[in-house]
PDB file of C-alpha atoms and ligand atoms in Angstrom:
ATOM      1  CA  UNK A  77      26.233 -15.039  30.315  1.00 87.00           C
ATOM      2  CA  UNK A  78      24.754 -13.466  27.212  1.00 94.00           C
ATOM      3  CA  UNK A  79      23.351 -15.894  24.650  1.00 98.00           C
ATOM      4  CA  UNK A  80      24.015 -14.567  21.167  1.00 98.00           C
ATOM      5  CA  UNK A  81      24.778 -16.176  17.819  1.00 98.00           C
ATOM      6  CA  UNK A  82      24.958 -15.605  14.087  1.00 98.00           C
ATOM      7  CA  UNK A  83      21.635 -16.214  12.367  1.00 98.00           C
ATOM      8  CA  UNK A  84      20.977 -18.650   9.574  1.00 98.00           C
ATOM      9  CA  UNK A  85      19.445 -17.418   6.305  1.00 96.00           C
ATOM     10  CA  UNK A  86      16.246 -19.449   6.558  1.00 97.00           C
ATOM     11  CA  UNK A  87      12.935 -17.729   5.882  1.00 97.00           C
ATOM     12  CA  UNK A  88      11.182 -19.757   8.627  1.00 97.00           C
ATOM     13  CA  UNK A  89       9.176 -18.197  11.427  1.00 98.00           C
ATOM     14  CA  UNK A  90      11.307 -15.404  12.987  1.00 98.00           C
ATOM     15  CA  UNK A  91      10.271 -16.633  16.448  1.00 98.00           C
ATOM     16  CA  UNK A  92      12.455 -19.726  16.006  1.00 98.00           C
ATOM     17  CA  UNK A  93      16.094 -19.459  17.191  1.00 98.00           C
ATOM     18  CA  UNK A  94      17.674 -19.406  13.701  1.00 98.00           C
ATOM     19  CA  UNK A  95      21.054 -20.668  14.879  1.00 98.00           C
ATOM     20  CA  UNK A  96      23.556 -21.467  12.146  1.00 98.00           C
ATOM     21  CA  UNK A  97      24.813 -25.002  11.937  1.00 97.00           C
ATOM     22  CA  UNK A  98      27.445 -25.413  13.194  1.00 98.00           C
ATOM     23  CA  UNK A  99      26.662 -22.812  15.831  1.00 98.00           C
ATOM     24  CA  UNK A 100      28.566 -19.507  15.713  1.00 98.00           C
ATOM     25  CA  UNK A 101      28.228 -18.012  19.176  1.00 98.00           C
ATOM     26  CA  UNK A 102      28.908 -14.328  19.806  1.00 98.00           C
ATOM     27  CA  UNK A 103      30.387 -13.081  23.078  1.00 98.00           C
ATOM     28  CA  UNK A 104      30.114  -9.939  25.169  1.00 98.00           C
ATOM     29  CA  UNK A 105      33.377  -8.547  23.815  1.00 97.00           C
ATOM     30  CA  UNK A 106      32.198  -8.739  20.212  1.00 98.00           C
ATOM     31  CA  UNK A 107      28.897  -7.097  21.181  1.00 98.00           C
ATOM     32  CA  UNK A 108      30.810  -4.371  22.991  1.00 98.00           C
ATOM     33  CA  UNK A 109      32.785  -3.601  19.826  1.00 98.00           C
ATOM     34  CA  UNK A 110      29.430  -3.023  18.120  1.00 98.00           C
ATOM     35  CA  UNK A 111      28.481  -0.641  20.924  1.00 98.00           C
ATOM     36  CA  UNK A 112      25.980  -3.105  22.396  1.00 98.00           C
ATOM     37  CA  UNK A 113      26.157  -3.253  26.202  1.00 98.00           C
ATOM     38  CA  UNK A 114      24.696  -6.043  28.302  1.00 98.00           C
ATOM     39  CA  UNK A 115      24.149  -6.568  32.028  1.00 98.00           C
ATOM     40  CA  UNK A 116      22.644  -9.422  34.034  1.00 98.00           C
ATOM     41  CA  UNK A 117      20.551  -8.232  36.973  1.00 98.00           C
ATOM     42  CA  UNK A 118      18.135  -9.736  39.481  1.00 98.00           C
ATOM     43  CA  UNK A 119      14.688  -9.033  38.035  1.00 98.00           C
ATOM     44  CA  UNK A 120      13.034  -9.879  41.372  1.00 98.00           C
ATOM     45  CA  UNK A 121      14.485  -6.625  42.703  1.00 98.00           C
ATOM     46  CA  UNK A 122      13.753  -4.303  39.824  1.00 98.00           C
ATOM     47  CA  UNK A 123      11.713  -1.917  41.987  1.00 98.00           C
ATOM     48  CA  UNK A 124      14.568  -1.411  44.428  1.00 98.00           C
ATOM     49  CA  UNK A 125      17.873  -2.517  42.968  1.00 98.00           C
ATOM     50  CA  UNK A 126      21.110  -0.630  43.711  1.00 98.00           C
ATOM     51  CA  UNK A 127      22.778  -2.223  40.666  1.00 98.00           C
ATOM     52  CA  UNK A 128      20.046  -0.951  38.360  1.00 98.00           C
ATOM     53  CA  UNK A 129      20.197   2.466  40.074  1.00 98.00           C
ATOM     54  CA  UNK A 130      23.928   2.626  39.466  1.00 98.00           C
ATOM     55  CA  UNK A 131      23.541   1.922  35.739  1.00 98.00           C
ATOM     56  CA  UNK A 132      20.696   4.434  35.477  1.00 98.00           C
ATOM     57  CA  UNK A 133      22.763   7.114  37.225  1.00 98.00           C
ATOM     58  CA  UNK A 134      25.943   6.484  35.271  1.00 98.00           C
ATOM     59  CA  UNK A 135      24.158   6.475  31.918  1.00 98.00           C
ATOM     60  CA  UNK A 136      21.500   9.093  32.713  1.00 98.00           C
ATOM     61  CA  UNK A 137      18.577   6.767  32.088  1.00 98.00           C
ATOM     62  CA  UNK A 138      16.204   9.101  33.894  1.00 98.00           C
ATOM     63  CA  UNK A 139      12.958   7.944  32.233  1.00 98.00           C
ATOM     64  CA  UNK A 140      11.360   4.487  32.483  1.00 98.00           C
ATOM     65  CA  UNK A 141       8.133   2.680  31.783  1.00 98.00           C
ATOM     66  CA  UNK A 142       7.061  -0.943  31.456  1.00 98.00           C
ATOM     67  CA  UNK A 143       5.715  -2.527  28.278  1.00 98.00           C
ATOM     68  CA  UNK A 144       4.052  -5.922  28.040  1.00 98.00           C
ATOM     69  CA  UNK A 145       4.089  -7.480  24.612  1.00 98.00           C
ATOM     70  CA  UNK A 146       1.536 -10.220  24.142  1.00 97.00           C
ATOM     71  CA  UNK A 147      -1.603 -10.518  22.065  1.00 97.00           C
ATOM     72  CA  UNK A 148      -4.034  -9.760  24.909  1.00 96.00           C
ATOM     73  CA  UNK A 149      -2.164  -6.880  26.537  1.00 95.00           C
ATOM     74  CA  UNK A 150      -0.696  -4.721  23.787  1.00 97.00           C
ATOM     75  CA  UNK A 151      -3.031  -2.489  21.762  1.00 97.00           C
ATOM     76  CA  UNK A 152      -2.450  -2.902  17.996  1.00 97.00           C
ATOM     77  CA  UNK A 153      -0.412  -6.015  18.726  1.00 98.00           C
ATOM     78  CA  UNK A 154      -0.093  -7.295  15.128  1.00 97.00           C
ATOM     79  CA  UNK A 155       0.918  -3.925  13.767  1.00 98.00           C
ATOM     80  CA  UNK A 156       3.452  -3.287  16.546  1.00 98.00           C
ATOM     81  CA  UNK A 157       5.015  -6.733  16.209  1.00 98.00           C
ATOM     82  CA  UNK A 158       5.471  -6.075  12.515  1.00 98.00           C
ATOM     83  CA  UNK A 159       7.053  -2.668  13.149  1.00 98.00           C
ATOM     84  CA  UNK A 160       9.446  -4.061  15.765  1.00 98.00           C
ATOM     85  CA  UNK A 161      10.738  -6.627  13.266  1.00 98.00           C
ATOM     86  CA  UNK A 162      11.366  -4.185  10.411  1.00 98.00           C
ATOM     87  CA  UNK A 163      15.073  -3.427  10.220  1.00 98.00           C
ATOM     88  CA  UNK A 164      15.492   0.103  11.597  1.00 98.00           C
ATOM     89  CA  UNK A 165      17.594   2.484  13.639  1.00 98.00           C
ATOM     90  CA  UNK A 166      16.927   5.235  16.174  1.00 98.00           C
ATOM     91  CA  UNK A 167      18.567   8.582  16.898  1.00 98.00           C
ATOM     92  CA  UNK A 168      19.002   7.499  20.543  1.00 98.00           C
ATOM     93  CA  UNK A 169      20.054   4.366  22.382  1.00 98.00           C
ATOM     94  CA  UNK A 170      17.403   1.639  22.728  1.00 98.00           C
ATOM     95  CA  UNK A 171      17.555   0.345  26.304  1.00 98.00           C
ATOM     96  CA  UNK A 172      15.491  -2.594  27.508  1.00 98.00           C
ATOM     97  CA  UNK A 173      15.432  -4.561  30.755  1.00 98.00           C
ATOM     98  CA  UNK A 174      13.545  -7.855  30.574  1.00 98.00           C
ATOM     99  CA  UNK A 175      11.386  -8.398  33.667  1.00 98.00           C
ATOM    100  CA  UNK A 176       9.544 -11.488  32.467  1.00 98.00           C
ATOM    101  CA  UNK A 177       9.233 -13.637  29.356  1.00 98.00           C
ATOM    102  CA  UNK A 178      11.801 -13.447  26.591  1.00 98.00           C
ATOM    103  CA  UNK A 179      12.526 -12.387  23.024  1.00 98.00           C
ATOM    104  CA  UNK A 180      15.222 -11.740  20.451  1.00 98.00           C
ATOM    105  CA  UNK A 181      17.035  -8.542  19.556  1.00 98.00           C
ATOM    106  CA  UNK A 182      18.821  -8.879  16.222  1.00 98.00           C
ATOM    107  CA  UNK A 183      21.647  -6.471  15.421  1.00 99.00           C
ATOM    108  CA  UNK A 184      23.831  -6.073  12.313  1.00 98.00           C
ATOM    109  CA  UNK A 185      27.537  -6.658  12.838  1.00 98.00           C
ATOM    110  CA  UNK A 186      30.320  -4.618  11.160  1.00 98.00           C
ATOM    111  CA  UNK A 187      29.975  -6.771   8.018  1.00 98.00           C
ATOM    112  CA  UNK A 188      26.198  -6.427   7.914  1.00 98.00           C
ATOM    113  CA  UNK A 189      25.460  -9.943   9.183  1.00 98.00           C
ATOM    114  CA  UNK A 190      22.665 -10.576  11.664  1.00 98.00           C
ATOM    115  CA  UNK A 191      23.556 -11.424  15.241  1.00 98.00           C
ATOM    116  CA  UNK A 192      20.646 -12.681  17.341  1.00 98.00           C
ATOM    117  CA  UNK A 193      20.655 -11.858  21.064  1.00 98.00           C
ATOM    118  CA  UNK A 194      18.376 -13.927  23.280  1.00 98.00           C
ATOM    119  CA  UNK A 195      16.980 -11.758  26.058  1.00 98.00           C
ATOM    120  CA  UNK A 196      15.214 -13.204  29.086  1.00 98.00           C
ATOM    121  CA  UNK A 197      14.304 -12.264  32.639  1.00 98.00           C
ATOM    122  CA  UNK A 198      17.150 -10.250  34.230  1.00 98.00           C
ATOM    123  CA  UNK A 199      18.822  -9.180  30.974  1.00 98.00           C
ATOM    124  CA  UNK A 200      19.434  -5.476  30.360  1.00 98.00           C
ATOM    125  CA  UNK A 201      20.678  -4.273  26.986  1.00 98.00           C
ATOM    126  CA  UNK A 202      21.650  -1.025  25.309  1.00 98.00           C
ATOM    127  CA  UNK A 203      21.633  -0.822  21.524  1.00 98.00           C
ATOM    128  CA  UNK A 204      23.539   2.258  20.391  1.00 98.00           C
ATOM    129  CA  UNK A 205      21.934   5.050  18.340  1.00 98.00           C
ATOM    130  CA  UNK A 206      22.468   4.373  14.635  1.00 98.00           C
ATOM    131  CA  UNK A 207      22.778   0.570  14.770  1.00 99.00           C
ATOM    132  CA  UNK A 208      20.435  -1.348  12.456  1.00 99.00           C
ATOM    133  CA  UNK A 209      18.355  -3.762  14.537  1.00 99.00           C
ATOM    134  CA  UNK A 210      14.950  -5.411  15.000  1.00 98.00           C
ATOM    135  CA  UNK A 211      13.008  -7.263  17.697  1.00 98.00           C
ATOM    136  CA  UNK A 212      10.811 -10.351  17.744  1.00 98.00           C
ATOM    137  CA  UNK A 213       9.098 -12.395  20.396  1.00 98.00           C
ATOM    138  CA  UNK A 214      10.150 -16.042  20.595  1.00 98.00           C
ATOM    139  CA  UNK A 215       7.845 -19.062  20.723  1.00 98.00           C
ATOM    140  CA  UNK A 216       6.559 -18.092  24.184  1.00 98.00           C
ATOM    141  CA  UNK A 217       4.925 -15.026  22.621  1.00 98.00           C
ATOM    142  CA  UNK A 218       5.349 -13.008  25.776  1.00 98.00           C
ATOM    143  CA  UNK A 219       7.715 -10.412  27.157  1.00 98.00           C
ATOM    144  CA  UNK A 220       7.476  -7.766  29.860  1.00 98.00           C
ATOM    145  CA  UNK A 221      10.234  -5.176  29.680  1.00 98.00           C
ATOM    146  CA  UNK A 222      11.287  -1.920  31.270  1.00 98.00           C
ATOM    147  CA  UNK A 223      12.093   0.726  28.664  1.00 98.00           C
ATOM    148  CA  UNK A 224      14.711   3.224  29.768  1.00 98.00           C
ATOM    149  CA  UNK A 225      15.595   6.527  28.148  1.00 98.00           C
ATOM    150  CA  UNK A 226      17.838   9.565  28.568  1.00 98.00           C
ATOM    151  CA  UNK A 227      15.273  12.362  29.034  1.00 98.00           C
ATOM    152  CA  UNK A 228      11.940  12.427  27.227  1.00 98.00           C
ATOM    153  CA  UNK A 229      11.516   9.302  25.100  1.00 98.00           C
ATOM    154  CA  UNK A 230      11.446   9.375  21.309  1.00 98.00           C
ATOM    155  CA  UNK A 231      10.603   5.974  19.818  1.00 97.00           C
ATOM    156  CA  UNK A 232      10.685   6.909  16.113  1.00 98.00           C
ATOM    157  CA  UNK A 233      12.110   4.052  14.034  1.00 98.00           C
ATOM    158  CA  UNK A 234      13.910   4.923  10.777  1.00 98.00           C
ATOM    159  CA  UNK A 235      13.607   1.917   8.538  1.00 98.00           C
ATOM    160  CA  UNK A 236      16.585   0.900   6.456  1.00 98.00           C
ATOM    161  CA  UNK A 237      17.908   2.569   4.366  1.00 98.00           C
ATOM    162  CA  UNK A 238      18.533   5.432   6.809  1.00 98.00           C
ATOM    163  CA  UNK A 239      22.190   5.995   5.962  1.00 98.00           C
ATOM    164  CA  UNK A 240      21.803   9.747   5.454  1.00 98.00           C
ATOM    165  CA  UNK A 241      21.064  10.325   9.143  1.00 98.00           C
ATOM    166  CA  UNK A 242      23.732  11.879  11.324  1.00 98.00           C
ATOM    167  CA  UNK A 243      23.188   9.158  13.967  1.00 98.00           C
ATOM    168  CA  UNK A 244      24.153   6.575  11.337  1.00 98.00           C
ATOM    169  CA  UNK A 245      27.280   8.483  10.313  1.00 98.00           C
ATOM    170  CA  UNK A 246      28.313   8.796  13.956  1.00 98.00           C
ATOM    171  CA  UNK A 247      27.733   5.111  14.557  1.00 98.00           C
ATOM    172  CA  UNK A 248      29.819   4.143  11.506  1.00 98.00           C
ATOM    173  CA  UNK A 249      32.671   6.334  12.805  1.00 98.00           C
ATOM    174  CA  UNK A 250      32.372   4.601  16.183  1.00 98.00           C
ATOM    175  CA  UNK A 251      32.539   1.183  14.458  1.00 98.00           C
ATOM    176  CA  UNK A 252      35.589   2.173  12.429  1.00 97.00           C
ATOM    177  CA  UNK A 253      37.588   3.067  15.540  1.00 97.00           C
ATOM    178  CA  UNK A 254      36.348   0.223  17.765  1.00 95.00           C
ATOM    179  CA  UNK A 255      37.614  -2.642  15.536  1.00 76.00           C
TER     180      UNK A 255
HETATM  181  C1  LIG B 118      11.154  -2.000  20.517  1.00 76.71           C
HETATM  182  O1  LIG B 118      11.298  -0.772  20.470  1.00 76.71           O
HETATM  183  O2  LIG B 118      11.612  -2.751  19.649  1.00 76.71           O
HETATM  184  C2  LIG B 118      10.412  -2.548  21.622  1.00 76.71           C
HETATM  185  O3  LIG B 118      10.076  -1.845  22.524  1.00 76.71           O
HETATM  186  C3  LIG B 118      10.092  -3.964  21.616  1.00 76.71           C
HETATM  187  C4  LIG B 118      11.059  -4.697  22.415  1.00 76.71           C
HETATM  188  S1  LIG B 118      10.884  -4.473  24.162  1.00 76.71           S
HETATM  189  C5  LIG B 118      11.301  -6.051  24.746  1.00 76.71           C
HETATM  190 NI1  LIG B 119      14.282  -0.199  17.751  1.00 76.71          NI
END
């Protein structure tokens, strides 16, 4: 089951869980209304997994690569980590499948509050184009993830405010009718 919750307002290290007290868990259905889709797969089989193939075919995720985020493996680690955690959106879906390690994807809900999604080995997520979001490692400081994309990848982040973009307008229309 997905592990997601509303974040507290504390300015502590982002790599901590930041659960509110009392806890305010968020379920799959609420994520779905935000356009966020989640699957649990068997990461042992990622190289030959009919379930993954099915999702890739249905959603046209033709392109993939694998990224390892840790201090020793990722060039420009500090800079990239900082960029990932700036609130931003993309013109396309952001799709990640966690093969090892873990981290947090934070997404804004319909009232602009942060929801934190804990992602670990076997978790696949799609963040829709136009949603404001960010990513951080957790205290393990390590994640290995497959990045999936429809066609040739474009990673450009548009930092908030990016409300003038058509992808944002489209997303807001989606939100308005999915409530
Ligand atoms: C991104 O675009 O935020 C990333 O690729 C980092 C997260 S991948 C687990
Ligand atoms: Ni992003």
